[in-house]
Amino acid sequence: MEKLGKAKIGLTEAVILLAVSSLARIFTSVPGDLIVHTGQAAWLSILMGLVLILVQIWLVWQIMKNRPQQNLIEATEDIAGAKWGTVFNLLWLILMVSVNLLYIRIFSEDLLLSAFFSTPLTLVVFIFILSSIWAGFLGIEALARGAKLLSWLIFGGLLLLMLCLFPLFDLNNLFPFLGEGWDKVLIWGGLEGSVLIDVILGAVIIKSLAKPEIFPKAAVRSMLIGFGVFILLEVALLMVIHWRTASEFILPFYTLSRQIHLGRFFQRVESLFLIIWLFIVLIKAAFLLYCSAVTLSDTLKLADYRPLLVPVALITLMLSLCPTDFSTTIQYSGDYLRRYFWVIGLGLPLTLLIWDKLKRRKQ
Amino acid sequence: MKILKLAFLLIAMLGLGGCWDNMEVEETAYVLAVGFDLGKNDNLEITFQIANPKELAGKQGSGQSGDKAYIFNTIEAPLPVAGYTLLNTIHTRQVSFLHTKVYIFSEELAKKGIQEILYPLVMYRETRGSSYAFVCRGKAQDLMNKQNLNLESNPARQFELLEELSQKLGFTSMITLAQFYEENKNHHSESFLPLLGVNKEKSSSQAGNSEGGKGESSQPKSSDTKEAFSQDTPSPEFGDYLPGDMPEKETNLQFIGTAIFVDHKMKAELTGDETRYLLMLQGILSESVLVIPDPVKPQYQLGITLRQREQPEWDFALEADPLQITGKIYLEVILNGIASEVNFANYAHKEKLEKSLIAILEKENQALIHKAQKEYKSDIFRLWEKAKWKFIDNASFDSYQWSEKFRQAKIDFQIEVEVRQTGKQIRTK
């Protein structure tokens, strides 16, 4: 268990942690939703989304670069003052908890659908939460090192998945190039696939980085890796399954892994994919819980985040069981959270930056 | 603390065996093949071939056994999932479809339309997209019960081997359930399924059920259309059969030909030979054997192996009225049966062979294109897949109305043939 304030993670660990965390969305409805809106140009819309996320990283770094001793939560309060700072930080917290509870619910439902058909949902959600609490207690250093250790398996497994799918690739599936039209590629790329919570999480753990100056490097590299892998997977998906069909599946990449059969011997590799999936999801859930607890402890000016892990985890657990069914969860995630996330994900850093500039000009 | 950690790990290990979703092999009945026929009152007659693992293992090993290696059950139900559920009222073991390798649809059902079965089938969580799908001539339950596994004790293995074999023959093309579903969902695509059938001369049950099976077996199927193109060029009719029509002394399962689906309904059957040309025009013909008249000594026959050297090149004049499609098909040839002893390593003879083969293939392909445009009224060659490269987005492609344009299109193509090898002998004397 790490000593408070002593944990330091290097550039590689930070890059891998953020990249793996951003990759978790491939197990949600994001890949399918992108295809619904943009057709076979879904991969192109992710590329457009990468441009927006670089803007988000720039905005966050503009806020953080003059405050080497602070993380995003402290910086928010420093800029906006105690009252508005607390409001903004609670907004960050609500966002983190919302993302976590929807992720945990979606991943659990996905697991039930694909492997544990008869297992009670509450048990799977509880196991995710329990693992996140444990990882949270171990701290960010353990989490980052764990992610680095597992990254070989995660990225190696995904590469193997793509290699196995190679005989099924059909380049014709990617044409007409602009799919459902350039306007949809631009709009849905921005709304559905771009602005992520992970850059915000990176700014929350900035004090745990070896040096705060490595934040922009870590954020840019991790997003390039995360988006790069996502684009490759989406291209592979579209080349194997026609976009009209690919958009139908709740778990397109799991469906993709079930299509692999290389001769009579190499079949049923989805079990390998399931392991990679679990690793990514556990890292994401634990990282979100850790950052939620740190955000709350910094907002409340507590010295230690650890006493807050269990209460925040319990709130997440209870809320994650609130949506009545899987369709409602997907609807909350797609129609509300993801669609309007950019308002906070981009809007709040922009507001803080303008506030900071105006404040500095006055001084 | 250490004891607590150890206790936690030990308790966590208890869950590794699975609690709610564990499936013991000896408590599960694995369905290897499912057949669908049209039942009474619009219901389905679903036939299941369930493995008896103990007996199957015995058959693969020593072969000493008393019980049957498979159990067949036929159940009438409105939907596949209803049939699956009812099947569990017969067997005490939990029925599993995780290892189902083959789904067979009867011809009668395919002609009525199978999308109402296909969609729930794909949606079912245990269905694997990598399973194969077939259309059988006659009733699926008859075919499954009579399935003659001459060399293989396991039908799953038989169909897996068939996939490899189909690439060498070019008389059929294996389609997975996922591919078939995808083609059914695609607005521009026609879907295909390979055909199965049992030799009719021995199979009494099929005689009344199959349209193609009313005393017309062993007759070439597609020669009428071909005659319209070139009277002088001979037609190789060595694979011109539908399954069940090929004359054979024993009762055997025959894998030859293709069923074409237009608007979710089976519209036509292609013979083995026609399937070869379909695959050639689609650009997915791996290998196929052809017997043609010897161009130098026409009284002799010549056996050749055809291979698609590279993907066909298609060009589209989209603005032209009617649509103009030009293509180039690249083939290579290996000679493997020269009865005439003509030396085809000789340049003049080789050139003559190439010209003769091109004439035959052009005639055969033109006949199939004509059928597709006038009879099937659909782009069975999937030329639209290449044409859509010329469009910027889906809306512009949809508004072009490819299917209608294809029916009127002027399709010209060139075939390039290269005699790559002359078999084991370079010259004969």
JSON list of C-alpha atoms in Angstrom, two decimals, chain A residues 20-175:
[
{"chain": "A", "resi": 20, "resn": "VAL", "atom": "CA", "xyz": [-5.72, 1.42, -21.32]},
{"chain": "A", "resi": 21, "resn": "SER", "atom": "CA", "xyz": [-8.33, 3.48, -19.50]},
{"chain": "A", "resi": 22, "resn": "SER", "atom": "CA", "xyz": [-9.40, 5.19, -22.74]},
{"chain": "A", "resi": 23, "resn": "LEU", "atom": "CA", "xyz": [-9.61, 1.81, -24.49]},
{"chain": "A", "resi": 24, "resn": "ALA", "atom": "CA", "xyz": [-12.35, 0.62, -22.13]},
{"chain": "A", "resi": 25, "resn": "ARG", "atom": "CA", "xyz": [-14.96, 2.26, -24.37]},
{"chain": "A", "resi": 26, "resn": "ILE", "atom": "CA", "xyz": [-14.48, -0.42, -27.01]},
{"chain": "A", "resi": 27, "resn": "PHE", "atom": "CA", "xyz": [-16.51, -2.68, -24.70]},
{"chain": "A", "resi": 28, "resn": "THR", "atom": "CA", "xyz": [-19.42, -0.28, -24.51]},
{"chain": "A", "resi": 29, "resn": "SER", "atom": "CA", "xyz": [-21.94, 0.75, -27.16]},
{"chain": "A", "resi": 30, "resn": "VAL", "atom": "CA", "xyz": [-19.55, 3.43, -28.53]},
{"chain": "A", "resi": 31, "resn": "PRO", "atom": "CA", "xyz": [-18.22, 1.42, -31.53]},
{"chain": "A", "resi": 32, "resn": "GLY", "atom": "CA", "xyz": [-21.76, 0.41, -32.56]},
{"chain": "A", "resi": 33, "resn": "ASP", "atom": "CA", "xyz": [-23.24, 3.89, -31.98]},
{"chain": "A", "resi": 34, "resn": "LEU", "atom": "CA", "xyz": [-20.55, 5.46, -34.14]},
{"chain": "A", "resi": 35, "resn": "ILE", "atom": "CA", "xyz": [-21.43, 3.02, -36.93]},
{"chain": "A", "resi": 36, "resn": "VAL", "atom": "CA", "xyz": [-25.16, 3.75, -36.56]},
{"chain": "A", "resi": 37, "resn": "HIS", "atom": "CA", "xyz": [-24.55, 7.46, -37.11]},
{"chain": "A", "resi": 38, "resn": "THR", "atom": "CA", "xyz": [-21.69, 7.44, -39.61]},
{"chain": "A", "resi": 39, "resn": "GLY", "atom": "CA", "xyz": [-21.83, 4.03, -41.33]},
{"chain": "A", "resi": 40, "resn": "GLN", "atom": "CA", "xyz": [-18.58, 2.64, -42.64]},
{"chain": "A", "resi": 41, "resn": "ALA", "atom": "CA", "xyz": [-16.86, 5.99, -41.96]},
{"chain": "A", "resi": 42, "resn": "ALA", "atom": "CA", "xyz": [-16.98, 5.33, -38.20]},
{"chain": "A", "resi": 43, "resn": "TRP", "atom": "CA", "xyz": [-13.21, 4.94, -38.08]},
{"chain": "A", "resi": 44, "resn": "LEU", "atom": "CA", "xyz": [-12.87, 8.32, -39.78]},
{"chain": "A", "resi": 45, "resn": "SER", "atom": "CA", "xyz": [-15.09, 9.92, -37.19]},
{"chain": "A", "resi": 46, "resn": "ILE", "atom": "CA", "xyz": [-12.77, 8.61, -34.44]},
{"chain": "A", "resi": 47, "resn": "LEU", "atom": "CA", "xyz": [-9.92, 10.32, -36.28]},
{"chain": "A", "resi": 48, "resn": "MET", "atom": "CA", "xyz": [-11.91, 13.55, -36.22]},
{"chain": "A", "resi": 49, "resn": "GLY", "atom": "CA", "xyz": [-12.49, 12.99, -32.50]},
{"chain": "A", "resi": 50, "resn": "LEU", "atom": "CA", "xyz": [-8.74, 12.81, -31.92]},
{"chain": "A", "resi": 51, "resn": "VAL", "atom": "CA", "xyz": [-8.47, 16.45, -33.01]},
{"chain": "A", "resi": 52, "resn": "LEU", "atom": "CA", "xyz": [-10.97, 17.47, -30.34]},
{"chain": "A", "resi": 53, "resn": "ILE", "atom": "CA", "xyz": [-9.24, 15.52, -27.61]},
{"chain": "A", "resi": 54, "resn": "LEU", "atom": "CA", "xyz": [-5.97, 17.27, -28.42]},
{"chain": "A", "resi": 55, "resn": "VAL", "atom": "CA", "xyz": [-7.84, 20.55, -27.88]},
{"chain": "A", "resi": 56, "resn": "GLN", "atom": "CA", "xyz": [-9.04, 19.21, -24.51]},
{"chain": "A", "resi": 57, "resn": "ILE", "atom": "CA", "xyz": [-5.46, 18.28, -23.52]},
{"chain": "A", "resi": 58, "resn": "TRP", "atom": "CA", "xyz": [-4.23, 21.77, -24.53]},
{"chain": "A", "resi": 59, "resn": "LEU", "atom": "CA", "xyz": [-6.96, 23.46, -22.47]},
{"chain": "A", "resi": 60, "resn": "VAL", "atom": "CA", "xyz": [-6.24, 21.36, -19.37]},
{"chain": "A", "resi": 61, "resn": "TRP", "atom": "CA", "xyz": [-2.48, 21.90, -19.68]},
{"chain": "A", "resi": 62, "resn": "GLN", "atom": "CA", "xyz": [-2.97, 25.68, -20.01]},
{"chain": "A", "resi": 63, "resn": "ILE", "atom": "CA", "xyz": [-4.70, 25.54, -16.62]},
{"chain": "A", "resi": 64, "resn": "MET", "atom": "CA", "xyz": [-2.18, 23.22, -15.00]},
{"chain": "A", "resi": 65, "resn": "LYS", "atom": "CA", "xyz": [1.16, 24.51, -16.31]},
{"chain": "A", "resi": 66, "resn": "ASN", "atom": "CA", "xyz": [1.37, 27.48, -13.95]},
{"chain": "A", "resi": 67, "resn": "ARG", "atom": "CA", "xyz": [0.44, 25.38, -10.91]},
{"chain": "A", "resi": 68, "resn": "PRO", "atom": "CA", "xyz": [3.10, 22.69, -10.52]},
{"chain": "A", "resi": 69, "resn": "GLN", "atom": "CA", "xyz": [2.09, 21.93, -6.91]},
{"chain": "A", "resi": 70, "resn": "GLN", "atom": "CA", "xyz": [-1.62, 21.43, -7.62]},
{"chain": "A", "resi": 71, "resn": "ASN", "atom": "CA", "xyz": [-3.84, 18.88, -9.28]},
{"chain": "A", "resi": 72, "resn": "LEU", "atom": "CA", "xyz": [-6.95, 19.79, -11.31]},
{"chain": "A", "resi": 73, "resn": "ILE", "atom": "CA", "xyz": [-9.20, 19.84, -8.24]},
{"chain": "A", "resi": 74, "resn": "GLU", "atom": "CA", "xyz": [-6.94, 22.23, -6.32]},
{"chain": "A", "resi": 75, "resn": "ALA", "atom": "CA", "xyz": [-6.38, 24.32, -9.46]},
{"chain": "A", "resi": 76, "resn": "THR", "atom": "CA", "xyz": [-10.14, 24.62, -10.03]},
{"chain": "A", "resi": 77, "resn": "GLU", "atom": "CA", "xyz": [-10.63, 25.97, -6.53]},
{"chain": "A", "resi": 78, "resn": "ASP", "atom": "CA", "xyz": [-7.60, 28.22, -6.88]},
{"chain": "A", "resi": 79, "resn": "ILE", "atom": "CA", "xyz": [-9.04, 29.78, -10.05]},
{"chain": "A", "resi": 80, "resn": "ALA", "atom": "CA", "xyz": [-12.75, 29.88, -9.26]},
{"chain": "A", "resi": 81, "resn": "GLY", "atom": "CA", "xyz": [-12.56, 30.51, -5.53]},
{"chain": "A", "resi": 82, "resn": "ALA", "atom": "CA", "xyz": [-13.93, 28.41, -2.67]},
{"chain": "A", "resi": 83, "resn": "LYS", "atom": "CA", "xyz": [-17.64, 28.63, -3.61]},
{"chain": "A", "resi": 84, "resn": "TRP", "atom": "CA", "xyz": [-17.53, 28.15, -7.39]},
{"chain": "A", "resi": 85, "resn": "GLY", "atom": "CA", "xyz": [-14.47, 25.92, -7.08]},
{"chain": "A", "resi": 86, "resn": "THR", "atom": "CA", "xyz": [-16.44, 23.52, -4.89]},
{"chain": "A", "resi": 87, "resn": "VAL", "atom": "CA", "xyz": [-19.35, 23.60, -7.34]},
{"chain": "A", "resi": 88, "resn": "PHE", "atom": "CA", "xyz": [-17.05, 22.86, -10.28]},
{"chain": "A", "resi": 89, "resn": "ASN", "atom": "CA", "xyz": [-15.21, 20.13, -8.38]},
{"chain": "A", "resi": 90, "resn": "LEU", "atom": "CA", "xyz": [-18.50, 18.51, -7.42]},
{"chain": "A", "resi": 91, "resn": "LEU", "atom": "CA", "xyz": [-19.35, 18.59, -11.12]},
{"chain": "A", "resi": 92, "resn": "TRP", "atom": "CA", "xyz": [-16.10, 16.72, -11.84]},
{"chain": "A", "resi": 93, "resn": "LEU", "atom": "CA", "xyz": [-16.99, 14.24, -9.10]},
{"chain": "A", "resi": 94, "resn": "ILE", "atom": "CA", "xyz": [-20.53, 13.68, -10.40]},
{"chain": "A", "resi": 95, "resn": "LEU", "atom": "CA", "xyz": [-19.12, 13.15, -13.87]},
{"chain": "A", "resi": 96, "resn": "MET", "atom": "CA", "xyz": [-16.54, 10.60, -12.66]},
{"chain": "A", "resi": 97, "resn": "VAL", "atom": "CA", "xyz": [-19.08, 8.67, -10.57]},
{"chain": "A", "resi": 98, "resn": "SER", "atom": "CA", "xyz": [-21.61, 8.72, -13.43]},
{"chain": "A", "resi": 99, "resn": "VAL", "atom": "CA", "xyz": [-19.06, 7.42, -15.92]},
{"chain": "A", "resi": 100, "resn": "ASN", "atom": "CA", "xyz": [-17.94, 4.75, -13.46]},
{"chain": "A", "resi": 101, "resn": "LEU", "atom": "CA", "xyz": [-21.42, 3.54, -12.54]},
{"chain": "A", "resi": 102, "resn": "LEU", "atom": "CA", "xyz": [-22.50, 3.32, -16.19]},
{"chain": "A", "resi": 103, "resn": "TYR", "atom": "CA", "xyz": [-19.26, 1.58, -17.18]},
{"chain": "A", "resi": 104, "resn": "ILE", "atom": "CA", "xyz": [-19.59, -0.96, -14.36]},
{"chain": "A", "resi": 105, "resn": "ARG", "atom": "CA", "xyz": [-23.24, -1.65, -15.17]},
{"chain": "A", "resi": 106, "resn": "ILE", "atom": "CA", "xyz": [-22.55, -1.99, -18.91]},
{"chain": "A", "resi": 107, "resn": "PHE", "atom": "CA", "xyz": [-19.51, -4.23, -18.40]},
{"chain": "A", "resi": 108, "resn": "SER", "atom": "CA", "xyz": [-21.45, -6.42, -15.95]},
{"chain": "A", "resi": 109, "resn": "GLU", "atom": "CA", "xyz": [-24.40, -6.76, -18.31]},
{"chain": "A", "resi": 110, "resn": "ASP", "atom": "CA", "xyz": [-21.97, -7.51, -21.16]},
{"chain": "A", "resi": 111, "resn": "LEU", "atom": "CA", "xyz": [-20.39, -10.25, -19.08]},
{"chain": "A", "resi": 112, "resn": "LEU", "atom": "CA", "xyz": [-23.79, -11.77, -18.31]},
{"chain": "A", "resi": 113, "resn": "LEU", "atom": "CA", "xyz": [-24.71, -11.65, -21.96]},
{"chain": "A", "resi": 114, "resn": "SER", "atom": "CA", "xyz": [-21.53, -13.26, -23.22]},
{"chain": "A", "resi": 115, "resn": "ALA", "atom": "CA", "xyz": [-20.39, -15.65, -20.53]},
{"chain": "A", "resi": 116, "resn": "PHE", "atom": "CA", "xyz": [-22.33, -15.73, -17.24]},
{"chain": "A", "resi": 117, "resn": "PHE", "atom": "CA", "xyz": [-25.90, -15.99, -18.42]},
{"chain": "A", "resi": 118, "resn": "SER", "atom": "CA", "xyz": [-27.35, -17.23, -15.13]},
{"chain": "A", "resi": 119, "resn": "THR", "atom": "CA", "xyz": [-25.15, -15.34, -12.66]},
{"chain": "A", "resi": 120, "resn": "PRO", "atom": "CA", "xyz": [-26.96, -12.59, -10.72]},
{"chain": "A", "resi": 121, "resn": "LEU", "atom": "CA", "xyz": [-26.12, -9.08, -11.91]},
{"chain": "A", "resi": 122, "resn": "THR", "atom": "CA", "xyz": [-25.58, -7.82, -8.37]},
{"chain": "A", "resi": 123, "resn": "LEU", "atom": "CA", "xyz": [-22.81, -10.34, -7.82]},
{"chain": "A", "resi": 124, "resn": "VAL", "atom": "CA", "xyz": [-20.89, -9.29, -10.93]},
{"chain": "A", "resi": 125, "resn": "VAL", "atom": "CA", "xyz": [-21.30, -5.58, -10.12]},
{"chain": "A", "resi": 126, "resn": "PHE", "atom": "CA", "xyz": [-20.22, -6.28, -6.53]},
{"chain": "A", "resi": 127, "resn": "ILE", "atom": "CA", "xyz": [-17.07, -8.11, -7.70]},
{"chain": "A", "resi": 128, "resn": "PHE", "atom": "CA", "xyz": [-16.13, -5.18, -9.93]},
{"chain": "A", "resi": 129, "resn": "ILE", "atom": "CA", "xyz": [-16.66, -2.73, -7.07]},
{"chain": "A", "resi": 130, "resn": "LEU", "atom": "CA", "xyz": [-14.77, -4.92, -4.58]},
{"chain": "A", "resi": 131, "resn": "SER", "atom": "CA", "xyz": [-11.80, -5.22, -6.93]},
{"chain": "A", "resi": 132, "resn": "SER", "atom": "CA", "xyz": [-11.85, -1.45, -7.51]},
{"chain": "A", "resi": 133, "resn": "ILE", "atom": "CA", "xyz": [-11.82, -0.78, -3.75]},
{"chain": "A", "resi": 134, "resn": "TRP", "atom": "CA", "xyz": [-8.87, -3.10, -3.30]},
{"chain": "A", "resi": 135, "resn": "ALA", "atom": "CA", "xyz": [-6.96, -1.48, -6.16]},
{"chain": "A", "resi": 136, "resn": "GLY", "atom": "CA", "xyz": [-7.87, 1.94, -4.79]},
{"chain": "A", "resi": 137, "resn": "PHE", "atom": "CA", "xyz": [-6.38, 1.06, -1.40]},
{"chain": "A", "resi": 138, "resn": "LEU", "atom": "CA", "xyz": [-3.19, -0.14, -3.10]},
{"chain": "A", "resi": 139, "resn": "GLY", "atom": "CA", "xyz": [-2.97, 3.27, -4.75]},
{"chain": "A", "resi": 140, "resn": "ILE", "atom": "CA", "xyz": [-2.18, 4.86, -8.08]},
{"chain": "A", "resi": 141, "resn": "GLU", "atom": "CA", "xyz": [1.38, 3.53, -8.21]},
{"chain": "A", "resi": 142, "resn": "ALA", "atom": "CA", "xyz": [0.21, -0.09, -7.95]},
{"chain": "A", "resi": 143, "resn": "LEU", "atom": "CA", "xyz": [-2.54, 0.59, -10.47]},
{"chain": "A", "resi": 144, "resn": "ALA", "atom": "CA", "xyz": [-0.15, 2.18, -12.99]},
{"chain": "A", "resi": 145, "resn": "ARG", "atom": "CA", "xyz": [2.46, -0.56, -12.55]},
{"chain": "A", "resi": 146, "resn": "GLY", "atom": "CA", "xyz": [-0.27, -3.20, -12.88]},
{"chain": "A", "resi": 147, "resn": "ALA", "atom": "CA", "xyz": [-1.47, -1.56, -16.09]},
{"chain": "A", "resi": 148, "resn": "LYS", "atom": "CA", "xyz": [2.09, -1.53, -17.42]},
{"chain": "A", "resi": 149, "resn": "LEU", "atom": "CA", "xyz": [2.56, -5.18, -16.55]},
{"chain": "A", "resi": 150, "resn": "LEU", "atom": "CA", "xyz": [-0.72, -6.18, -18.20]},
{"chain": "A", "resi": 151, "resn": "SER", "atom": "CA", "xyz": [-0.21, -3.92, -21.21]},
{"chain": "A", "resi": 152, "resn": "TRP", "atom": "CA", "xyz": [1.79, -6.64, -22.99]},
{"chain": "A", "resi": 153, "resn": "LEU", "atom": "CA", "xyz": [-1.12, -8.99, -22.67]},
{"chain": "A", "resi": 154, "resn": "ILE", "atom": "CA", "xyz": [-3.71, -6.34, -23.55]},
{"chain": "A", "resi": 155, "resn": "PHE", "atom": "CA", "xyz": [-2.00, -4.88, -26.62]},
{"chain": "A", "resi": 156, "resn": "GLY", "atom": "CA", "xyz": [-0.51, -8.24, -27.65]},
{"chain": "A", "resi": 157, "resn": "GLY", "atom": "CA", "xyz": [-3.94, -9.87, -27.39]},
{"chain": "A", "resi": 158, "resn": "LEU", "atom": "CA", "xyz": [-5.60, -7.13, -29.42]},
{"chain": "A", "resi": 159, "resn": "LEU", "atom": "CA", "xyz": [-2.86, -7.41, -32.05]},
{"chain": "A", "resi": 160, "resn": "LEU", "atom": "CA", "xyz": [-3.38, -11.18, -32.17]},
{"chain": "A", "resi": 161, "resn": "LEU", "atom": "CA", "xyz": [-7.11, -10.63, -32.58]},
{"chain": "A", "resi": 162, "resn": "MET", "atom": "CA", "xyz": [-6.48, -8.40, -35.58]},
{"chain": "A", "resi": 163, "resn": "LEU", "atom": "CA", "xyz": [-3.98, -10.82, -37.12]},
{"chain": "A", "resi": 164, "resn": "CYS", "atom": "CA", "xyz": [-6.43, -13.70, -36.75]},
{"chain": "A", "resi": 165, "resn": "LEU", "atom": "CA", "xyz": [-9.11, -11.64, -38.44]},
{"chain": "A", "resi": 166, "resn": "PHE", "atom": "CA", "xyz": [-6.86, -10.76, -41.39]},
{"chain": "A", "resi": 167, "resn": "PRO", "atom": "CA", "xyz": [-8.22, -13.53, -43.68]},
{"chain": "A", "resi": 168, "resn": "LEU", "atom": "CA", "xyz": [-11.74, -12.16, -43.15]},
{"chain": "A", "resi": 169, "resn": "PHE", "atom": "CA", "xyz": [-10.88, -8.56, -44.07]},
{"chain": "A", "resi": 170, "resn": "ASP", "atom": "CA", "xyz": [-12.78, -7.10, -47.02]},
{"chain": "A", "resi": 171, "resn": "LEU", "atom": "CA", "xyz": [-11.60, -3.65, -48.04]},
{"chain": "A", "resi": 172, "resn": "ASN", "atom": "CA", "xyz": [-14.78, -3.08, -50.09]},
{"chain": "A", "resi": 173, "resn": "ASN", "atom": "CA", "xyz": [-16.70, -2.76, -46.81]},
{"chain": "A", "resi": 174, "resn": "LEU", "atom": "CA", "xyz": [-15.04, 0.62, -46.15]},
{"chain": "A", "resi": 175, "resn": "PHE", "atom": "CA", "xyz": [-16.54, 2.24, -49.25]}
]
